[in-house]
Amino acid sequence: MTTQTPVIVVGAAIVRDQSVLCARRSAPARLAGKWEFPGGKVEPGEDDAEAVVRECREELGVAVTVGAKIGADARIDERFTLRVFLARLEPGQPEPRPLEDHDCLAWVPRGELLDLDWLTPDVPIVEELARSVW
């Protein structure tokens, strides 16, 4: 029996003032309408921070500075593991816009994060983010 190495999926909890940028999925259909942190798979040869920077550029059209990891790794399924990092927009960046797989972005105040309908793997990370200091 071979053990498959989990694929790491990174997410960016982009913070500004006391709000976090949240992204609502538009695809695939089974995930549409659920909220998540923007991000995606770590590509071969990338570290987690490099993947966060690349994914924010591709999905949001912005450059970010990556900070500390938030919460524990979360299993998405038997193959994928989610790892979320704090991030901040680089100075002079435009307002983020949904370029891939999202139909809405929102700056959500810390106290309202748990009011959104999050993807299940994101929930423990959202709970940690809501009570952490950043």
Coordinates of C-alpha atoms in Angstrom, one line a residue:
M1 CA 0.0 0.0 0.0
T2 CA 1.5 3.4 -1.0
T3 CA 0.9 6.5 1.0
Q4 CA 0.1 9.5 -1.2
T5 CA 1.8 12.7 -0.2
P6 CA -0.9 15.3 0.5
V7 CA -1.2 18.2 -1.9
I8 CA -0.8 21.5 0.0
V9 CA -3.3 24.2 -0.8
V10 CA -2.5 27.7 0.5
G11 CA -4.9 30.4 1.4
A12 CA -4.3 34.1 2.0
A13 CA -6.1 35.8 4.9
I14 CA -5.4 39.3 3.6
V15 CA -6.0 41.8 6.4
R16 CA -6.6 45.6 6.2
D17 CA -7.4 47.6 9.3
Q18 CA -9.7 45.2 11.2
S19 CA -11.1 43.4 8.2
V20 CA -10.2 40.3 6.2
L21 CA -10.7 39.8 2.4
C22 CA -13.1 36.9 1.8
A23 CA -13.9 35.3 -1.5
R24 CA -17.2 33.7 -2.5
R25 CA -16.8 30.6 -4.8
S26 CA -18.6 30.6 -8.2
A27 CA -17.2 27.2 -9.3
P28 CA -17.4 24.3 -9.2
A29 CA -21.1 24.1 -8.7
R30 CA -21.0 22.1 -5.5
L31 CA -18.9 24.8 -3.8
A32 CA -20.7 27.9 -5.4
G33 CA -21.9 30.4 -2.9
K34 CA -19.5 29.2 -0.1
W35 CA -16.8 31.6 1.2
E36 CA -13.1 30.9 1.4
F37 CA -9.7 32.5 1.5
P38 CA -8.2 33.2 -2.0
G39 CA -5.4 30.8 -2.8
G40 CA -4.6 27.5 -4.5
K41 CA -2.2 24.6 -4.9
V42 CA 1.5 24.9 -4.1
E43 CA 3.3 24.2 -7.4
P44 CA 6.5 22.0 -7.6
G45 CA 9.5 24.1 -6.7
E46 CA 7.5 26.7 -4.7
D47 CA 7.4 27.2 -1.0
D48 CA 4.1 28.1 0.7
A49 CA 4.8 31.9 0.7
E50 CA 5.7 31.9 -3.0
A51 CA 2.5 30.1 -3.7
V52 CA 0.4 32.6 -1.7
V53 CA 2.1 35.5 -3.7
R54 CA 1.5 33.8 -7.0
E55 CA -2.1 32.9 -6.3
C56 CA -3.0 36.4 -5.1
R57 CA -1.5 37.8 -8.3
E58 CA -3.5 35.3 -10.5
E59 CA -6.8 35.3 -8.6
L60 CA -7.0 38.9 -7.3
G61 CA -4.6 40.9 -9.5
V62 CA -2.6 42.2 -6.5
A63 CA 0.8 41.8 -4.9
V64 CA 0.9 40.8 -1.2
T65 CA 3.4 40.4 1.6
V66 CA 3.0 37.0 3.4
G67 CA 3.1 36.8 7.2
A68 CA 2.5 34.1 9.8
K69 CA 0.6 30.9 9.3
I70 CA -2.9 31.0 10.9
G71 CA -4.2 27.9 12.8
A72 CA -3.4 24.3 12.1
D73 CA -3.3 22.6 8.7
A74 CA -6.9 21.5 7.8
R75 CA -7.7 18.4 5.7
I76 CA -9.8 19.2 2.7
D77 CA -10.1 15.6 1.8
E78 CA -7.8 12.5 1.6
R79 CA -5.6 14.2 -1.0
F80 CA -5.6 17.9 -0.1
T81 CA -4.4 19.9 3.0
L82 CA -5.2 23.6 3.5
R83 CA -2.7 25.9 5.1
V84 CA -3.6 29.6 5.5
F85 CA -1.3 32.6 6.0
L86 CA -1.9 36.2 7.0
A87 CA -1.0 38.6 4.2
R88 CA -1.2 42.3 3.5
L89 CA -1.5 44.2 0.2
E90 CA 1.8 45.7 -1.0
P91 CA 1.7 49.6 -0.9
G92 CA 0.1 51.1 -4.0
Q93 CA -1.9 48.0 -5.0
P94 CA -5.3 48.4 -6.7
E95 CA -8.4 47.1 -5.0
P96 CA -8.4 43.2 -5.3
R97 CA -10.8 41.9 -8.0
P98 CA -12.1 38.3 -8.6
L99 CA -10.3 37.0 -11.6
E100 CA -10.8 33.2 -11.1
D101 CA -13.5 31.0 -9.5
H102 CA -15.0 33.8 -7.4
D103 CA -18.0 36.0 -8.1
C104 CA -17.6 38.3 -5.1
L105 CA -14.9 39.6 -2.8
A106 CA -15.7 41.4 0.5
W107 CA -13.7 43.1 3.3
V108 CA -15.4 41.5 6.3
P109 CA -14.8 43.0 9.8
R110 CA -13.2 40.6 12.3
G111 CA -16.4 40.3 14.3
E112 CA -18.5 39.3 11.3
L113 CA -16.2 36.6 9.9
L114 CA -18.2 33.7 11.4
D115 CA -21.5 35.1 9.9
L116 CA -20.4 33.9 6.4
D117 CA -21.2 30.4 5.0
W118 CA -17.6 29.1 4.9
L119 CA -16.2 26.0 3.2
T120 CA -15.9 23.4 6.0
P121 CA -12.1 23.2 6.0
D122 CA -11.8 26.9 6.5
V123 CA -14.1 27.1 9.6
P124 CA -11.4 26.3 12.2
I125 CA -9.0 28.8 10.6
V126 CA -11.7 31.4 10.5
E127 CA -12.4 30.8 14.2
E128 CA -8.7 31.2 15.0
L129 CA -8.5 34.3 12.8
A130 CA -11.5 35.9 14.6
R131 CA -9.9 35.6 18.0
S132 CA -6.2 36.2 17.1
V133 CA -4.3 39.5 17.1
W134 CA -3.1 40.8 13.8

